[in-house]
PDB file of C-alpha atoms in Angstrom:
ATOM      1  CA  UNK A 246       5.192 -80.891 -95.081  1.00 44.00           C
ATOM      2  CA  UNK A 247       7.867 -82.039 -92.896  1.00 56.00           C
ATOM      3  CA  UNK A 248       7.932 -80.973 -89.015  1.00 55.00           C
ATOM      4  CA  UNK A 249      11.504 -79.401 -89.610  1.00 62.00           C
ATOM      5  CA  UNK A 250      10.172 -77.533 -92.744  1.00 77.00           C
ATOM      6  CA  UNK A 251       7.241 -76.325 -90.556  1.00 80.00           C
ATOM      7  CA  UNK A 252       9.458 -75.151 -87.763  1.00 80.00           C
ATOM      8  CA  UNK A 253      11.616 -73.246 -89.940  1.00 83.00           C
ATOM      9  CA  UNK A 254       8.889 -71.394 -91.604  1.00 88.00           C
ATOM     10  CA  UNK A 255       7.486 -70.641 -88.387  1.00 90.00           C
ATOM     11  CA  UNK A 256      10.788 -69.171 -86.980  1.00 92.00           C
ATOM     12  CA  UNK A 257      11.276 -67.117 -90.114  1.00 93.00           C
ATOM     13  CA  UNK A 258       7.806 -65.925 -89.979  1.00 93.00           C
ATOM     14  CA  UNK A 259       8.769 -65.014 -85.966  1.00 93.00           C
ATOM     15  CA  UNK A 260      12.083 -63.149 -86.968  1.00 94.00           C
ATOM     16  CA  UNK A 261      10.107 -61.236 -89.643  1.00 94.00           C
ATOM     17  CA  UNK A 262       7.339 -60.373 -87.448  1.00 94.00           C
ATOM     18  CA  UNK A 263       8.692 -59.564 -84.144  1.00 93.00           C
ATOM     19  CA  UNK A 264      11.662 -57.701 -85.634  1.00 93.00           C
ATOM     20  CA  UNK A 265       9.443 -55.291 -87.808  1.00 91.00           C
ATOM     21  CA  UNK A 266       7.373 -54.601 -84.559  1.00 89.00           C
ATOM     22  CA  UNK A 267      10.708 -53.498 -83.330  1.00 89.00           C
ATOM     23  CA  UNK A 268      11.467 -51.223 -86.125  1.00 89.00           C
ATOM     24  CA  UNK A 269       8.166 -49.816 -86.152  1.00 87.00           C
ATOM     25  CA  UNK A 270       8.447 -48.258 -82.744  1.00 84.00           C
ATOM     26  CA  UNK A 271      10.116 -45.743 -84.469  1.00 86.00           C
ATOM     27  CA  UNK A 272       6.833 -44.782 -85.924  1.00 88.00           C
ATOM     28  CA  UNK A 273       5.989 -42.823 -82.453  1.00 87.00           C
ATOM     29  CA  UNK A 274       8.967 -40.530 -83.030  1.00 86.00           C
ATOM     30  CA  UNK A 275       8.089 -40.010 -86.611  1.00 88.00           C
ATOM     31  CA  UNK A 276       4.459 -38.831 -85.437  1.00 89.00           C
ATOM     32  CA  UNK A 277       5.874 -36.873 -82.916  1.00 86.00           C
ATOM     33  CA  UNK A 278       8.031 -35.028 -85.490  1.00 89.00           C
ATOM     34  CA  UNK A 279       5.314 -34.320 -87.713  1.00 88.00           C
ATOM     35  CA  UNK A 280       2.995 -32.803 -84.989  1.00 89.00           C
ATOM     36  CA  UNK A 281       5.558 -30.892 -83.179  1.00 89.00           C
ATOM     37  CA  UNK A 282       7.684 -29.932 -86.287  1.00 88.00           C
ATOM     38  CA  UNK A 283      10.794 -30.401 -83.975  1.00 88.00           C
ATOM     39  CA  UNK A 284      12.994 -33.340 -82.591  1.00 85.00           C
ATOM     40  CA  UNK A 285      12.587 -32.610 -78.844  1.00 81.00           C
ATOM     41  CA  UNK A 286      13.438 -35.627 -76.919  1.00 76.00           C
ATOM     42  CA  UNK A 287      14.126 -37.927 -80.346  1.00 81.00           C
ATOM     43  CA  UNK A 288      17.560 -39.470 -80.537  1.00 82.00           C
ATOM     44  CA  UNK A 289      19.227 -39.472 -84.380  1.00 85.00           C
ATOM     45  CA  UNK A 290      22.086 -41.859 -83.779  1.00 83.00           C
ATOM     46  CA  UNK A 291      20.074 -44.965 -82.999  1.00 85.00           C
ATOM     47  CA  UNK A 292      18.001 -44.567 -86.338  1.00 87.00           C
ATOM     48  CA  UNK A 293      21.554 -43.538 -88.204  1.00 86.00           C
ATOM     49  CA  UNK A 294      23.381 -46.958 -86.659  1.00 87.00           C
ATOM     50  CA  UNK A 295      20.041 -49.150 -86.972  1.00 90.00           C
ATOM     51  CA  UNK A 296      19.820 -48.302 -90.921  1.00 90.00           C
ATOM     52  CA  UNK A 297      23.773 -49.038 -91.208  1.00 89.00           C
ATOM     53  CA  UNK A 298      23.104 -52.167 -89.476  1.00 91.00           C
ATOM     54  CA  UNK A 299      20.439 -53.017 -91.704  1.00 94.00           C
ATOM     55  CA  UNK A 300      22.184 -52.199 -94.598  1.00 91.00           C
ATOM     56  CA  UNK A 301      25.173 -54.485 -93.264  1.00 90.00           C
ATOM     57  CA  UNK A 302      22.767 -57.317 -92.545  1.00 94.00           C
ATOM     58  CA  UNK A 303      21.092 -57.116 -96.037  1.00 94.00           C
ATOM     59  CA  UNK A 304      24.205 -57.546 -97.756  1.00 90.00           C
ATOM     60  CA  UNK A 305      25.028 -60.401 -95.636  1.00 93.00           C
ATOM     61  CA  UNK A 306      22.057 -61.700 -96.394  1.00 95.00           C
ATOM     62  CA  UNK A 307      22.233 -61.311-100.311  1.00 93.00           C
ATOM     63  CA  UNK A 308      25.487 -63.021-100.249  1.00 90.00           C
ATOM     64  CA  UNK A 309      24.104 -65.834 -98.231  1.00 93.00           C
ATOM     65  CA  UNK A 310      20.776 -66.338-100.114  1.00 93.00           C
ATOM     66  CA  UNK A 311      18.949 -65.986 -96.993  1.00 95.00           C
ATOM     67  CA  UNK A 312      15.199 -64.513 -97.832  1.00 94.00           C
ATOM     68  CA  UNK A 313      14.517 -63.948 -94.224  1.00 95.00           C
ATOM     69  CA  UNK A 314      17.495 -61.646 -93.814  1.00 96.00           C
ATOM     70  CA  UNK A 315      16.811 -59.793 -96.940  1.00 96.00           C
ATOM     71  CA  UNK A 316      13.060 -58.873 -96.249  1.00 95.00           C
ATOM     72  CA  UNK A 317      13.532 -57.573 -92.751  1.00 96.00           C
ATOM     73  CA  UNK A 318      16.533 -55.665 -93.397  1.00 96.00           C
ATOM     74  CA  UNK A 319      15.014 -54.169 -96.795  1.00 96.00           C
ATOM     75  CA  UNK A 320      12.021 -53.252 -94.863  1.00 95.00           C
ATOM     76  CA  UNK A 321      14.227 -51.852 -91.830  1.00 94.00           C
ATOM     77  CA  UNK A 322      16.327 -50.070 -93.921  1.00 93.00           C
ATOM     78  CA  UNK A 323      13.455 -48.309 -95.520  1.00 94.00           C
ATOM     79  CA  UNK A 324      11.796 -47.210 -92.379  1.00 93.00           C
ATOM     80  CA  UNK A 325      15.347 -46.060 -90.914  1.00 92.00           C
ATOM     81  CA  UNK A 326      15.730 -43.942 -94.029  1.00 92.00           C
ATOM     82  CA  UNK A 327      12.456 -42.617 -93.605  1.00 93.00           C
ATOM     83  CA  UNK A 328      13.150 -41.623 -89.848  1.00 92.00           C
ATOM     84  CA  UNK A 329      16.292 -40.007 -90.635  1.00 91.00           C
ATOM     85  CA  UNK A 330      14.814 -37.901 -93.531  1.00 91.00           C
ATOM     86  CA  UNK A 331      12.087 -36.638 -91.272  1.00 91.00           C
ATOM     87  CA  UNK A 332      14.542 -35.874 -88.784  1.00 90.00           C
ATOM     88  CA  UNK A 333      16.754 -33.861 -90.937  1.00 89.00           C
ATOM     89  CA  UNK A 334      13.611 -32.361 -91.964  1.00 89.00           C
ATOM     90  CA  UNK A 335      12.715 -30.868 -88.580  1.00 89.00           C
ATOM     91  CA  UNK A 336      16.171 -30.631 -87.196  1.00 88.00           C
ATOM     92  CA  UNK A 337      17.822 -27.083 -86.763  1.00 85.00           C
ATOM     93  CA  UNK A 338      21.406 -28.473 -86.685  1.00 82.00           C
ATOM     94  CA  UNK A 339      21.284 -30.218 -90.162  1.00 83.00           C
ATOM     95  CA  UNK A 340      24.974 -29.837 -90.458  1.00 86.00           C
ATOM     96  CA  UNK A 341      25.538 -32.199 -87.580  1.00 85.00           C
ATOM     97  CA  UNK A 342      23.182 -34.749 -88.708  1.00 84.00           C
ATOM     98  CA  UNK A 343      24.685 -34.716 -92.203  1.00 86.00           C
ATOM     99  CA  UNK A 344      28.357 -35.111 -91.008  1.00 88.00           C
ATOM    100  CA  UNK A 345      27.284 -38.200 -88.911  1.00 84.00           C
ATOM    101  CA  UNK A 346      25.287 -39.605 -91.579  1.00 85.00           C
ATOM    102  CA  UNK A 347      28.314 -39.190 -94.085  1.00 87.00           C
ATOM    103  CA  UNK A 348      30.890 -40.248 -91.813  1.00 87.00           C
ATOM    104  CA  UNK A 349      28.961 -43.587 -91.066  1.00 82.00           C
ATOM    105  CA  UNK A 350      28.049 -43.945 -94.664  1.00 81.00           C
ATOM    106  CA  UNK A 351      31.288 -43.755 -95.613  1.00 84.00           C
ATOM    107  CA  UNK A 352      32.798 -46.173 -93.318  1.00 81.00           C
ATOM    108  CA  UNK A 353      29.859 -48.574 -94.769  1.00 78.00           C
ATOM    109  CA  UNK A 354      31.100 -47.888 -98.233  1.00 79.00           C
ATOM    110  CA  UNK A 355      34.785 -48.321 -97.207  1.00 81.00           C
ATOM    111  CA  UNK A 356      33.576 -51.753 -96.061  1.00 76.00           C
ATOM    112  CA  UNK A 357      31.797 -52.537 -98.977  1.00 73.00           C
ATOM    113  CA  UNK A 358      34.791 -52.023-101.336  1.00 75.00           C
ATOM    114  CA  UNK A 359      37.033 -53.984 -98.887  1.00 75.00           C
ATOM    115  CA  UNK A 360      34.696 -57.305 -98.990  1.00 72.00           C
ATOM    116  CA  UNK A 361      33.898 -56.767-102.555  1.00 70.00           C
ATOM    117  CA  UNK A 362      37.826 -56.093-103.613  1.00 71.00           C
ATOM    118  CA  UNK A 363      39.991 -57.711-101.617  1.00 71.00           C
ATOM    119  CA  UNK A 364      38.170 -60.553-100.315  1.00 71.00           C
ATOM    120  CA  UNK A 365      39.293 -63.595-102.532  1.00 70.00           C
ATOM    121  CA  UNK A 366      36.324 -65.553-102.857  1.00 80.00           C
ATOM    122  CA  UNK A 367      32.473 -65.523-101.705  1.00 79.00           C
ATOM    123  CA  UNK A 368      33.238 -67.784 -98.798  1.00 84.00           C
ATOM    124  CA  UNK A 369      35.847 -65.822 -97.282  1.00 83.00           C
ATOM    125  CA  UNK A 370      33.751 -62.475 -98.019  1.00 85.00           C
ATOM    126  CA  UNK A 371      30.764 -63.926 -96.234  1.00 88.00           C
ATOM    127  CA  UNK A 372      32.720 -64.664 -93.093  1.00 89.00           C
ATOM    128  CA  UNK A 373      34.329 -61.409 -92.798  1.00 87.00           C
ATOM    129  CA  UNK A 374      31.155 -59.685 -93.481  1.00 88.00           C
ATOM    130  CA  UNK A 375      29.262 -61.695 -90.907  1.00 92.00           C
ATOM    131  CA  UNK A 376      32.000 -60.839 -88.416  1.00 91.00           C
ATOM    132  CA  UNK A 377      31.603 -57.016 -88.874  1.00 89.00           C
ATOM    133  CA  UNK A 378      27.944 -57.285 -88.868  1.00 91.00           C
ATOM    134  CA  UNK A 379      27.983 -59.329 -85.553  1.00 94.00           C
ATOM    135  CA  UNK A 380      30.436 -57.019 -83.854  1.00 91.00           C
ATOM    136  CA  UNK A 381      28.436 -53.705 -85.008  1.00 89.00           C
ATOM    137  CA  UNK A 382      25.103 -55.663 -83.900  1.00 92.00           C
ATOM    138  CA  UNK A 383      26.835 -56.184 -80.316  1.00 91.00           C
ATOM    139  CA  UNK A 384      27.924 -52.819 -80.003  1.00 88.00           C
ATOM    140  CA  UNK A 385      24.590 -51.474 -80.949  1.00 86.00           C
ATOM    141  CA  UNK A 386      22.915 -53.790 -78.187  1.00 85.00           C
ATOM    142  CA  UNK A 387      25.550 -52.862 -75.399  1.00 82.00           C
ATOM    143  CA  UNK A 388      25.818 -48.881 -76.335  1.00 77.00           C
ATOM    144  CA  UNK A 389      22.379 -48.441 -73.936  1.00 73.00           C
ATOM    145  CA  UNK A 390      24.363 -49.384 -70.824  1.00 74.00           C
ATOM    146  CA  UNK A 391      25.414 -46.005 -69.818  1.00 72.00           C
ATOM    147  CA  UNK A 392      21.385 -45.199 -69.889  1.00 74.00           C
ATOM    148  CA  UNK A 393      20.690 -48.248 -67.591  1.00 79.00           C
ATOM    149  CA  UNK A 394      23.117 -47.118 -65.166  1.00 78.00           C
ATOM    150  CA  UNK A 395      21.464 -43.738 -65.145  1.00 80.00           C
ATOM    151  CA  UNK A 396      18.079 -45.366 -64.414  1.00 81.00           C
ATOM    152  CA  UNK A 397      19.457 -46.953 -61.505  1.00 83.00           C
ATOM    153  CA  UNK A 398      20.977 -43.623 -60.146  1.00 83.00           C
ATOM    154  CA  UNK A 399      17.968 -41.872 -60.904  1.00 81.00           C
ATOM    155  CA  UNK A 400      15.135 -44.914 -59.820  1.00 82.00           C
ATOM    156  CA  UNK A 401      13.205 -43.707 -62.944  1.00 81.00           C
ATOM    157  CA  UNK A 402      12.490 -45.596 -66.069  1.00 83.00           C
ATOM    158  CA  UNK A 403      10.930 -42.573 -67.801  1.00 81.00           C
ATOM    159  CA  UNK A 404      13.758 -42.837 -70.380  1.00 75.00           C
ATOM    160  CA  UNK A 405      12.861 -46.464 -71.318  1.00 80.00           C
ATOM    161  CA  UNK A 406      10.651 -47.729 -73.638  1.00 82.00           C
ATOM    162  CA  UNK A 407       8.392 -51.020 -72.582  1.00 87.00           C
ATOM    163  CA  UNK A 408       7.235 -51.984 -76.024  1.00 86.00           C
ATOM    164  CA  UNK A 409      10.451 -51.454 -77.354  1.00 86.00           C
ATOM    165  CA  UNK A 410      12.072 -53.693 -74.508  1.00 90.00           C
ATOM    166  CA  UNK A 411       9.402 -56.394 -75.071  1.00 92.00           C
ATOM    167  CA  UNK A 412      10.163 -56.126 -78.887  1.00 91.00           C
ATOM    168  CA  UNK A 413      13.752 -56.129 -78.654  1.00 91.00           C
ATOM    169  CA  UNK A 414      13.503 -59.554 -76.365  1.00 93.00           C
ATOM    170  CA  UNK A 415      11.261 -61.254 -78.802  1.00 95.00           C
ATOM    171  CA  UNK A 416      13.421 -60.345 -81.878  1.00 94.00           C
ATOM    172  CA  UNK A 417      16.629 -61.388 -80.303  1.00 95.00           C
ATOM    173  CA  UNK A 418      15.470 -64.549 -79.070  1.00 96.00           C
ATOM    174  CA  UNK A 419      13.806 -65.469 -82.332  1.00 96.00           C
ATOM    175  CA  UNK A 420      17.143 -64.639 -84.181  1.00 96.00           C
ATOM    176  CA  UNK A 421      19.346 -66.286 -81.873  1.00 96.00           C
ATOM    177  CA  UNK A 422      17.149 -69.481 -82.484  1.00 95.00           C
ATOM    178  CA  UNK A 423      16.759 -68.966 -86.158  1.00 95.00           C
ATOM    179  CA  UNK A 424      20.854 -68.829 -86.453  1.00 94.00           C
ATOM    180  CA  UNK A 425      20.999 -72.038 -84.165  1.00 94.00           C
ATOM    181  CA  UNK A 426      18.720 -73.596 -86.488  1.00 92.00           C
ATOM    182  CA  UNK A 427      21.078 -72.658 -89.438  1.00 92.00           C
ATOM    183  CA  UNK A 428      24.665 -73.406 -87.505  1.00 93.00           C
ATOM    184  CA  UNK A 429      25.142 -69.699 -88.244  1.00 95.00           C
ATOM    185  CA  UNK A 430      27.055 -67.984 -85.570  1.00 95.00           C
ATOM    186  CA  UNK A 431      27.261 -64.857 -86.898  1.00 95.00           C
ATOM    187  CA  UNK A 432      23.533 -64.622 -86.330  1.00 96.00           C
ATOM    188  CA  UNK A 433      23.020 -66.655 -82.959  1.00 96.00           C
ATOM    189  CA  UNK A 434      25.920 -64.949 -80.840  1.00 95.00           C
ATOM    190  CA  UNK A 435      25.174 -60.934 -81.460  1.00 94.00           C
ATOM    191  CA  UNK A 436      21.673 -61.399 -80.485  1.00 95.00           C
ATOM    192  CA  UNK A 437      22.452 -62.672 -77.179  1.00 94.00           C
ATOM    193  CA  UNK A 438      23.215 -59.611 -75.680  1.00 92.00           C
ATOM    194  CA  UNK A 439      20.092 -58.090 -76.970  1.00 92.00           C
ATOM    195  CA  UNK A 440      18.156 -60.982 -74.962  1.00 94.00           C
ATOM    196  CA  UNK A 441      20.459 -59.947 -71.779  1.00 92.00           C
ATOM    197  CA  UNK A 442      19.741 -56.042 -71.979  1.00 91.00           C
ATOM    198  CA  UNK A 443      16.181 -56.477 -72.608  1.00 92.00           C
ATOM    199  CA  UNK A 444      15.937 -58.955 -69.377  1.00 93.00           C
ATOM    200  CA  UNK A 445      17.902 -56.189 -67.403  1.00 90.00           C
ATOM    201  CA  UNK A 446      15.132 -53.481 -68.526  1.00 90.00           C
ATOM    202  CA  UNK A 447      12.167 -55.597 -67.509  1.00 92.00           C
ATOM    203  CA  UNK A 448      14.186 -55.873 -64.278  1.00 91.00           C
ATOM    204  CA  UNK A 449      14.445 -51.991 -64.159  1.00 90.00           C
ATOM    205  CA  UNK A 450      10.702 -51.841 -65.080  1.00 90.00           C
ATOM    206  CA  UNK A 451      10.110 -54.344 -62.253  1.00 89.00           C
ATOM    207  CA  UNK A 452      12.515 -52.354 -59.770  1.00 87.00           C
ATOM    208  CA  UNK A 453      11.096 -49.197 -60.415  1.00 85.00           C
ATOM    209  CA  UNK A 454       7.677 -49.316 -61.764  1.00 84.00           C
ATOM    210  CA  UNK A 455       5.597 -46.241 -63.255  1.00 70.00           C
ATOM    211  CA  UNK A 456       3.719 -45.158 -60.431  1.00 62.00           C
ATOM    212  CA  UNK A 457       7.280 -45.121 -58.386  1.00 54.00           C
ATOM    213  CA  UNK A 458       8.825 -43.115 -60.947  1.00 51.00           C
ATOM    214  CA  UNK A 459       6.036 -40.883 -60.858  1.00 50.00           C
ATOM    215  CA  UNK A 460       6.321 -40.399 -56.929  1.00 44.00           C
ATOM    216  CA  UNK A 461      10.023 -39.885 -57.308  1.00 42.00           C
ATOM    217  CA  UNK A 462       9.545 -36.803 -59.492  1.00 43.00           C
ATOM    218  CA  UNK A 463       7.052 -35.266 -57.510  1.00 39.00           C
ATOM    219  CA  UNK A 464       9.489 -35.417 -54.627  1.00 37.00           C
ATOM    220  CA  UNK A 465      12.173 -33.754 -56.417  1.00 41.00           C
ATOM    221  CA  UNK A 466       9.852 -31.053 -57.808  1.00 42.00           C
TER     222      UNK A 466
END
């Protein structure tokens, strides 16, 4: 087997492994909801936006004929749908959750209609869909910046997940290299903010370690 083929296989495997590891961090929230039969401290929008993101990239992978994208985003969509179903089961305000879900799914289906009907050929459809997925992914990676500002303000990292930060860093780095290997900027570029925000989170964990966070909370009780 050629060296290039081995490197491609290893890189593809890394993308699958690290990304599914990132998606599986939601299992702790799932266990929490099942054990407490509530959604206290569990955020719904990350599940929903990640699910929509997975469905978008799944469509891109099918159109491009990329098995790595198809596998990762199929499993990711199934997991996120499972998290959404559990949240809906234990959430007391189901109407708001259903409204948010219907709104984003409506946008997604409108996008499917646009790309499927108005795009003249597969190449144009692939480029437009790639651009849409890239913009959506970048917005997902940049959306937690407000939370990072709160971490600096409170000098507390309790709202951050260290395991999710590591998983996001490894996943984003793998996909950036994978996109570079394929000469696909729609894969490479949107994962660069994930690397940047992950390093910012790691710096915050170093700046405000858990022990300092505990002492900070004790001083303010």
